[in-house]
CSV table of C-alpha atoms and ligand atoms in Angstrom, one decimal:
chain,number,residue,atom,x,y,z
A,1,MET,CA,56.2,19.1,3.8
A,2,ASP,CA,54.8,16.2,1.8
A,3,LYS,CA,51.8,17.8,-0.1
A,4,SER,CA,50.4,14.3,-0.9
A,5,SER,CA,49.9,13.8,2.8
A,6,PRO,CA,48.7,17.0,4.4
A,7,LYS,CA,48.6,17.4,8.2
A,8,VAL,CA,45.2,18.4,9.4
A,9,ALA,CA,44.0,19.3,12.9
A,10,VAL,CA,40.3,19.1,14.0
A,11,VAL,CA,39.8,21.0,17.2
A,12,GLY,CA,36.8,19.5,19.1
A,13,ALA,CA,35.6,16.0,19.8
A,14,GLY,CA,31.9,16.6,20.1
A,15,ILE,CA,29.5,15.5,17.4
A,16,ILE,CA,30.7,18.3,15.0
A,17,GLY,CA,34.5,17.6,15.3
A,18,MET,CA,34.1,13.8,15.1
A,19,THR,CA,31.8,14.0,12.1
A,20,VAL,CA,34.1,16.3,10.3
A,21,ALA,CA,37.0,14.0,11.1
A,22,LYS,CA,35.1,11.0,9.7
A,23,ILE,CA,34.0,12.8,6.5
A,24,LEU,CA,37.5,14.2,6.0
A,25,GLN,CA,39.2,10.9,6.4
A,26,GLU,CA,36.8,9.3,3.9
A,27,ASN,CA,37.8,12.1,1.4
A,28,LEU,CA,41.5,12.3,2.1
A,29,GLY,CA,42.8,8.8,2.6
A,30,LYS,CA,46.4,9.9,2.9
A,31,ALA,CA,46.1,12.8,5.3
A,32,GLN,CA,47.4,12.8,8.8
A,33,ILE,CA,44.4,13.8,10.7
A,34,SER,CA,44.4,14.6,14.5
A,35,VAL,CA,41.4,15.4,16.6
A,36,ILE,CA,42.5,17.6,19.4
A,37,ALA,CA,40.2,18.3,22.4
A,38,ASP,CA,40.1,18.8,26.1
A,39,LYS,CA,36.7,17.0,26.5
A,40,PHE,CA,35.6,13.7,25.1
A,41,HIS,CA,32.5,11.5,25.1
A,42,ASP,CA,30.2,12.0,28.1
A,43,ASP,CA,31.9,15.3,29.0
A,44,THR,CA,30.8,17.0,25.7
A,45,VAL,CA,27.5,18.9,25.2
A,46,SER,CA,26.8,16.4,22.5
A,47,CYS,CA,26.2,13.7,25.0
A,48,VAL,CA,23.7,15.8,27.0
A,49,ALA,CA,21.4,16.2,23.9
A,50,ALA,CA,18.3,14.2,23.1
A,51,GLY,CA,19.7,14.0,19.6
A,52,ILE,CA,16.4,14.0,17.8
A,53,PHE,CA,16.2,15.0,14.2
A,54,ARG,CA,13.8,17.9,14.5
A,55,PRO,CA,15.3,21.4,13.9
A,56,GLY,CA,13.7,24.5,15.5
A,57,THR,CA,12.1,26.5,12.7
A,58,SER,CA,14.5,29.4,13.5
A,59,PHE,CA,17.6,27.3,12.8
A,60,ARG,CA,19.6,29.2,10.2
A,61,GLY,CA,22.6,29.0,8.0
A,62,PRO,CA,23.7,31.9,5.9
A,63,THR,CA,20.9,31.4,3.3
A,64,LYS,CA,17.6,29.5,3.3
A,65,GLU,CA,19.0,27.3,0.5
A,66,ILE,CA,22.2,26.4,2.5
A,67,THR,CA,20.1,25.7,5.7
A,68,LYS,CA,17.9,23.3,3.8
A,69,LYS,CA,20.8,21.6,2.1
A,70,TRP,CA,22.5,21.0,5.5
A,71,ILE,CA,19.3,19.4,6.8
A,72,ASP,CA,18.6,17.3,3.7
A,73,ASP,CA,22.2,16.1,3.5
A,74,SER,CA,22.2,15.2,7.2
A,75,TRP,CA,18.9,13.3,6.9
A,76,ASN,CA,20.3,11.3,3.9
A,77,TYR,CA,23.6,10.6,5.7
A,78,PHE,CA,21.8,9.2,8.8
A,79,GLN,CA,19.4,7.2,6.6
A,80,ASP,CA,22.3,5.6,4.9
A,81,ILE,CA,23.7,4.4,8.2
A,82,LEU,CA,20.2,3.3,9.4
A,83,LYS,CA,20.0,0.9,6.4
A,84,THR,CA,23.1,-0.9,7.6
A,85,SER,CA,23.5,-3.4,10.4
A,86,GLU,CA,25.8,-0.8,12.1
A,87,ALA,CA,22.9,1.5,13.1
A,88,PRO,CA,22.6,0.2,16.7
A,89,ASP,CA,26.3,0.5,17.3
A,90,ALA,CA,26.2,4.0,15.7
A,91,GLY,CA,23.5,5.0,18.2
A,92,ILE,CA,20.9,5.7,15.5
A,93,MET,CA,17.3,4.7,15.8
A,94,ALA,CA,14.1,5.6,13.9
A,95,PHE,CA,10.7,6.3,15.7
A,96,ASP,CA,7.4,8.1,15.4
A,97,ALA,CA,7.0,11.5,16.9
A,98,TYR,CA,4.0,13.7,18.0
A,99,ILE,CA,4.0,17.4,18.6
A,100,PHE,CA,1.0,18.9,20.4
A,101,SER,CA,-0.1,22.4,21.3
A,102,LYS,CA,-3.0,23.9,23.2
A,103,GLU,CA,-2.5,27.3,21.8
A,104,ASN,CA,-0.5,27.6,18.6
A,105,TYR,CA,-1.1,25.6,15.4
A,106,HIS,CA,2.1,26.9,13.9
A,107,VAL,CA,4.4,25.2,16.4
A,108,THR,CA,3.1,21.8,15.2
A,109,ARG,CA,4.4,22.5,11.7
A,110,ASN,CA,8.0,22.4,10.5
A,111,HIS,CA,8.8,23.7,7.0
A,112,LEU,CA,12.4,22.5,7.4
A,113,ILE,CA,11.6,18.8,7.5
A,114,GLU,CA,8.1,18.4,6.2
A,115,ASP,CA,9.3,17.5,2.7
A,116,ILE,CA,12.1,15.2,3.7
A,117,VAL,CA,10.8,12.9,6.5
A,118,PRO,CA,8.6,10.0,5.0
A,119,ILE,CA,5.5,11.2,6.9
A,120,TYR,CA,4.5,14.6,8.3
A,121,ARG,CA,0.8,15.1,8.7
A,122,PRO,CA,-1.8,16.6,11.1
A,123,VAL,CA,-3.0,14.2,13.9
A,124,ASN,CA,-6.5,12.8,13.9
A,125,ASP,CA,-8.9,13.2,16.9
A,126,ASP,CA,-7.9,9.8,18.4
A,127,GLU,CA,-4.2,10.8,18.3
A,128,LEU,CA,-5.0,14.1,20.1
A,129,LYS,CA,-6.0,11.9,23.1
A,130,LEU,CA,-2.8,9.8,23.0
A,131,VAL,CA,-1.3,11.8,25.9
A,132,SER,CA,-2.9,13.6,28.8
A,133,GLY,CA,-4.1,17.1,28.4
A,134,ASP,CA,-6.6,19.0,26.4
A,135,TRP,CA,-4.7,19.3,23.2
A,136,LYS,CA,-6.1,21.4,20.3
A,137,TYR,CA,-3.5,21.0,17.6
A,138,GLY,CA,-1.0,18.3,16.7
A,139,SER,CA,1.2,16.7,14.1
A,140,TYR,CA,2.6,13.3,13.6
A,141,PHE,CA,6.0,12.7,11.9
A,142,SER,CA,8.5,10.0,11.4
A,143,THR,CA,12.0,10.8,12.4
A,144,LEU,CA,15.2,9.4,14.0
A,145,LYS,CA,17.6,10.2,16.9
A,146,VAL,CA,21.3,10.0,17.2
A,147,GLY,CA,22.6,9.0,20.6
A,148,SER,CA,26.0,10.7,20.9
A,149,GLU,CA,27.0,8.4,23.8
A,150,LYS,CA,27.2,5.6,21.2
A,151,HIS,CA,27.8,7.7,18.0
A,152,LEU,CA,31.0,9.4,19.2
A,153,PRO,CA,32.8,6.1,20.2
A,154,TRP,CA,31.6,4.5,17.0
A,155,ILE,CA,33.2,7.2,14.9
A,156,GLU,CA,36.3,7.3,17.1
A,157,LYS,CA,36.9,3.5,16.6
A,158,LYS,CA,36.7,3.8,12.8
A,159,PHE,CA,38.8,7.0,12.8
A,160,LYS,CA,41.6,5.4,14.8
A,161,ALA,CA,41.5,2.1,12.8
A,162,ASN,CA,42.1,4.2,9.7
A,163,GLY,CA,45.1,6.0,11.1
A,164,GLY,CA,43.5,9.0,12.8
A,165,LYS,CA,45.1,10.4,16.0
A,166,ILE,CA,43.3,11.6,19.1
A,167,LEU,CA,45.1,14.2,21.2
A,168,HIS,CA,43.9,15.3,24.7
A,169,LYS,CA,44.8,18.9,25.2
A,170,LYS,CA,43.4,22.4,25.3
A,171,VAL,CA,44.2,24.6,22.4
A,172,ASP,CA,44.9,28.2,23.5
A,173,SER,CA,45.2,29.7,20.0
A,174,PHE,CA,45.4,28.6,16.4
A,175,ALA,CA,49.0,29.9,16.4
A,176,SER,CA,49.9,26.9,18.6
A,177,LEU,CA,48.9,24.6,15.7
A,178,SER,CA,51.3,26.2,13.2
A,179,ASP,CA,52.7,22.8,12.1
A,180,TYR,CA,49.3,21.8,10.6
A,181,ASP,CA,48.5,22.6,6.9
A,182,LEU,CA,44.8,23.0,7.8
A,183,ILE,CA,42.7,23.5,10.9
A,184,PHE,CA,39.0,22.7,11.4
A,185,ASN,CA,37.5,24.7,14.3
A,186,CYS,CA,34.8,22.5,15.7
A,187,ALA,CA,35.1,23.8,19.3
A,188,GLY,CA,31.4,24.4,20.0
A,189,LEU,CA,31.1,27.1,22.6
A,190,GLY,CA,34.9,27.0,23.0
A,191,ALA,CA,35.1,28.9,19.7
A,192,LYS,CA,33.9,32.0,21.6
A,193,TYR,CA,37.3,32.3,23.1
A,194,LEU,CA,39.4,30.9,20.2
A,195,CYS,CA,37.9,33.4,17.8
A,196,GLN,CA,36.7,36.1,20.1
A,197,ASP,CA,33.3,35.6,18.6
A,198,TYR,CA,30.8,37.6,20.6
A,199,ASP,CA,27.9,36.4,18.5
A,200,LEU,CA,28.3,32.9,20.0
A,201,VAL,CA,26.0,32.7,23.1
A,202,PRO,CA,25.2,29.7,25.4
A,203,ILE,CA,21.6,28.6,25.7
A,204,ARG,CA,21.5,26.6,28.8
A,205,GLY,CA,19.6,23.3,28.7
A,206,GLN,CA,18.8,20.7,31.4
A,207,VAL,CA,17.4,17.3,30.8
A,208,ILE,CA,16.4,14.2,32.9
A,209,LYS,CA,17.5,10.8,31.6
A,210,ALA,CA,15.0,8.3,32.9
A,211,ARG,CA,14.5,4.6,32.4
A,212,ALA,CA,11.4,4.1,30.2
A,213,PRO,CA,11.9,1.1,27.9
A,214,TRP,CA,8.2,1.0,27.2
A,215,LEU,CA,8.4,4.4,25.4
A,216,LYS,CA,8.4,3.9,21.6
A,217,ALA,CA,7.6,7.4,20.3
A,218,ALA,CA,8.7,11.0,21.0
A,219,PHE,CA,6.2,13.5,22.4
A,220,TYR,CA,6.3,17.3,22.4
A,221,GLY,CA,4.0,19.6,24.3
A,222,ASP,CA,3.9,23.4,24.8
A,223,TYR,CA,6.7,25.4,26.5
A,224,ASP,CA,9.7,23.3,25.5
A,225,THR,CA,8.3,20.1,26.9
A,226,TYR,CA,9.7,17.0,25.2
A,227,ILE,CA,10.0,13.2,25.9
A,228,VAL,CA,12.4,11.4,23.5
A,229,PRO,CA,12.9,7.6,23.6
A,230,GLY,CA,16.5,6.5,23.9
A,231,LEU,CA,18.9,3.8,23.3
A,232,ASP,CA,18.9,1.0,25.8
A,233,GLY,CA,15.5,2.2,27.1
A,234,VAL,CA,16.7,5.5,28.6
A,235,ALA,CA,14.5,8.4,27.6
A,236,THR,CA,15.4,12.1,27.6
A,237,LEU,CA,12.9,14.4,29.3
A,238,GLY,CA,13.2,18.1,28.8
A,239,GLY,CA,13.6,20.9,28.9
A,240,VAL,CA,14.7,24.5,29.4
A,241,ARG,CA,16.3,27.1,27.2
A,242,GLN,CA,18.1,29.8,29.2
A,243,TYR,CA,19.7,32.4,27.0
A,244,ASP,CA,23.2,33.6,27.9
A,245,SER,CA,23.4,31.4,31.0
A,246,TYR,CA,26.7,29.8,31.8
A,247,ASN,CA,25.4,27.8,34.8
A,248,LEU,CA,26.5,24.2,34.6
A,249,GLU,CA,25.0,23.2,37.9
A,250,VAL,CA,21.8,21.1,38.0
A,251,CYS,CA,18.9,23.4,39.1
A,252,LYS,CA,16.4,21.6,41.3
A,253,TYR,CA,13.6,24.0,40.1
A,254,ASP,CA,14.3,23.1,36.5
A,255,THR,CA,14.2,19.4,37.4
A,256,ALA,CA,10.9,19.8,39.1
A,257,SER,CA,9.4,21.9,36.3
A,258,ILE,CA,10.6,19.3,33.6
A,259,MET,CA,9.2,16.4,35.7
A,260,GLU,CA,5.9,18.2,36.2
A,261,ARG,CA,5.5,19.1,32.5
A,262,CYS,CA,6.6,15.7,31.2
A,263,CYS,CA,4.4,13.7,33.7
A,264,GLY,CA,1.5,16.0,32.8
A,265,LEU,CA,1.9,14.7,29.2
A,266,LEU,CA,2.7,11.1,30.1
A,267,PRO,CA,1.7,10.2,33.7
A,268,ALA,CA,3.4,6.8,33.4
A,269,LEU,CA,6.7,8.6,33.7
A,270,LYS,CA,6.0,9.2,37.4
A,271,ALA,CA,7.2,5.7,38.0
A,272,ALA,CA,10.3,5.9,35.8
A,273,GLU,CA,13.7,5.6,37.5
A,274,VAL,CA,15.8,8.8,37.1
A,275,VAL,CA,19.2,7.7,35.8
A,276,THR,CA,20.8,11.1,35.8
A,277,VAL,CA,20.1,14.8,35.3
A,278,ARG,CA,22.4,16.6,32.9
A,279,VAL,CA,23.1,20.3,32.0
A,280,GLY,CA,24.6,21.5,28.7
A,281,LEU,CA,25.2,24.8,27.1
A,282,ARG,CA,24.0,24.9,23.5
A,283,PRO,CA,26.4,26.8,21.3
A,284,HIS,CA,24.0,29.3,19.8
A,285,ARG,CA,24.9,31.5,16.8
A,286,VAL,CA,22.9,33.1,14.0
A,287,PRO,CA,23.9,32.0,11.5
A,288,THR,CA,25.7,28.8,12.3
A,289,ARG,CA,29.2,29.5,11.1
A,290,VAL,CA,30.7,27.3,8.3
A,291,GLU,CA,33.3,29.2,6.5
A,292,ALA,CA,37.1,29.6,5.9
A,293,GLU,CA,39.3,32.3,7.5
A,294,LEU,CA,43.0,33.1,7.3
A,295,VAL,CA,44.1,33.5,10.9
A,296,GLY,CA,47.7,34.8,11.2
A,297,GLY,CA,48.5,33.1,7.9
A,298,GLN,CA,46.9,29.8,8.9
A,299,LYS,CA,44.0,28.2,7.0
A,300,VAL,CA,41.1,27.7,9.4
A,301,VAL,CA,37.7,26.2,8.5
A,302,HIS,CA,35.1,27.1,11.1
A,303,CYS,CA,32.2,24.8,11.8
A,304,TYR,CA,30.5,25.8,15.0
A,305,GLY,CA,27.4,27.5,16.5
A,306,HIS,CA,24.8,24.9,15.9
A,307,GLY,CA,22.7,25.8,18.9
A,308,GLY,CA,20.1,23.2,19.8
A,309,TYR,CA,20.5,21.3,16.5
A,310,GLY,CA,24.1,20.3,16.2
A,311,VAL,CA,23.5,16.5,16.5
A,312,MET,CA,21.0,16.4,13.7
A,313,CYS,CA,22.9,18.8,11.5
A,314,ALA,CA,26.5,17.6,12.0
A,315,PRO,CA,26.8,15.7,8.7
A,316,GLY,CA,25.3,18.5,6.5
A,317,THR,CA,27.5,21.2,8.0
A,318,GLY,CA,30.4,18.8,8.2
A,319,MET,CA,30.2,18.0,4.5
A,320,GLN,CA,30.3,21.7,3.6
A,321,ALA,CA,33.2,22.3,6.0
A,322,VAL,CA,35.2,19.4,4.5
A,323,GLN,CA,34.5,20.6,0.9
A,324,ILE,CA,35.9,24.1,1.9
A,325,GLY,CA,38.9,22.4,3.5
A,326,LEU,CA,39.6,20.3,0.4
A,327,ASP,CA,39.4,23.4,-1.8
A,328,LEU,CA,42.0,25.1,0.4
A,329,LEU,CA,44.3,22.1,0.3
A,330,ARG,CA,44.0,22.1,-3.5
A,331,GLY,CA,45.3,25.7,-3.5
A,332,LYS,CA,42.2,27.8,-3.6
A,333,THR,CA,42.7,31.0,-1.5
A,334,VAL,CA,40.3,31.9,1.3
A,335,SER,CA,39.1,35.0,-0.6
A,336,LYS,CA,38.3,32.9,-3.7
A,337,LEU,CA,36.0,30.5,-1.8
B,401,FAD,C1,19.7,19.9,26.7
B,401,FAD,C2,20.1,19.8,25.3
B,401,FAD,C3,19.3,19.1,24.4
B,401,FAD,C4,19.7,19.0,23.0
B,401,FAD,N1,19.0,18.3,22.1
B,401,FAD,C5,19.3,18.3,20.9
B,401,FAD,C6,18.6,17.5,19.9
B,401,FAD,O1,17.6,16.8,20.3
B,401,FAD,N2,19.0,17.4,18.6
B,401,FAD,C7,20.1,18.1,18.2
B,401,FAD,O2,20.4,18.0,17.0
B,401,FAD,N3,20.9,18.8,19.1
B,401,FAD,C8,20.5,18.9,20.4
B,401,FAD,N4,21.2,19.7,21.2
B,401,FAD,C9,22.3,20.5,20.7
B,401,FAD,C10,23.6,19.8,20.5
B,401,FAD,O3,23.9,19.1,21.7
B,401,FAD,C11,24.7,20.7,20.1
B,401,FAD,O4,24.3,21.5,19.0
B,401,FAD,C12,25.9,19.9,19.7
B,401,FAD,O5,26.3,19.0,20.7
B,401,FAD,C13,27.1,20.9,19.5
B,401,FAD,O6,28.2,20.0,19.2
B,401,FAD,P1,29.7,20.5,19.2
B,401,FAD,O7,30.5,19.4,18.7
B,401,FAD,O8,29.8,21.8,18.4
B,401,FAD,O9,30.0,20.9,20.7
B,401,FAD,P2,30.5,20.0,21.9
B,401,FAD,O10,29.7,18.8,22.0
B,401,FAD,O11,30.4,21.0,23.1
B,401,FAD,O12,32.0,19.7,21.6
B,401,FAD,C14,32.9,20.8,21.6
B,401,FAD,C15,34.3,20.1,21.6
B,401,FAD,O13,35.3,21.2,21.5
B,401,FAD,C16,36.3,21.0,22.4
B,401,FAD,N5,36.9,22.3,22.7
B,401,FAD,C17,36.3,23.5,22.9
B,401,FAD,N6,37.3,24.4,23.1
B,401,FAD,C18,38.5,23.8,23.0
B,401,FAD,C19,39.8,24.2,23.1
B,401,FAD,N7,40.1,25.5,23.4
B,401,FAD,N8,40.8,23.3,23.0
B,401,FAD,C20,40.5,22.0,22.8
B,401,FAD,N9,39.3,21.6,22.7
B,401,FAD,C21,38.2,22.4,22.8
B,401,FAD,C22,35.6,20.4,23.6
B,401,FAD,O14,36.5,19.8,24.5
B,401,FAD,C23,34.7,19.4,22.9
B,401,FAD,O15,35.4,18.2,22.6
B,401,FAD,C24,20.9,19.7,22.6
B,401,FAD,C25,21.7,20.4,23.5
B,401,FAD,C26,21.3,20.4,24.9
B,401,FAD,C27,22.2,21.1,25.9
């Protein structure tokens, strides 16, 4: 084996796998990197997501400090792309966001991003009337979104141009990848079966993608109601969070509930054309798993279990996973990490 040119497999082609592959390639010019997955692009959970940069306050890594570092590193990573002319091709857009509540002041605050986004402040009385409803509490913040439908092909194009390989296949075990020096496990919910990880649980989500080119800001209401502007004028309307549900079928009752709640917030959405209704299973795990493991003698770096926040946190967790992988390639043992 030529140690100057290690052979690395990244299992998974969602936002986590593709981001890890990109960061890895930037750090390991000479490596032979293959992304191996059975689902790509639109078929991944990543392409169901609204992709907004707003973590739930319960999002958690192994420590508070690591969680915050993941978020801050991710924000800075996306800001660097936003500053370039590539941002539209990369599917990244900045916008204003409002979160309202009739009942609970605390849901309008977010300690994980208040110090990093340029503005996070309470709304004034005029802003409380921006949307329909008798809102009592609200915050305004500036944020961004990452549309995976553009971001994944954008990374893939760069990755292939720099010599990366894409392989379409299902991986049944890490043992089947024994000719690789290092494996990154970015299989999302698929990690449940690859690692027999019973802490990884689906949280079913359903969203409506509707044409609303006039929508320029994101709005959140109570009970998981959100409206997020999108690329090419297609907004994401949500949502639901159904713990331990594996149902991939569109539920008409969920569609009706999402429509009623979102139109209650913004009545103009009643006239919006529905482009599609999508279902995705969020890979939920507490904490999100970014760590190395020796599996049957093979070096595996896990990076999965991002729940409802994998799009926004892919770079931060990906940077840590790649750092662990580089240390392993340089000869550190898993137990010394
Ligand atoms: C309705 C909804 C709204 C969301 N909104 C947001 C949001 O606004 N912001 C945000 O940050 N996040 C959001 N999320 C969460 C986000 O979508 C996920 O956290 C993220 O997509 C997880 O990415 P992933 O790459 O781990 O998984 P996936 O996108 O599911 O990719 C997993 C990859 O692994 C591959 N794979 C799995 N098992 C195997 C195997 N055995 N062999 C080969 N390949 C395998 C799959 O084929 C796929 O390529 C939302 C999710 C949903 C469902």
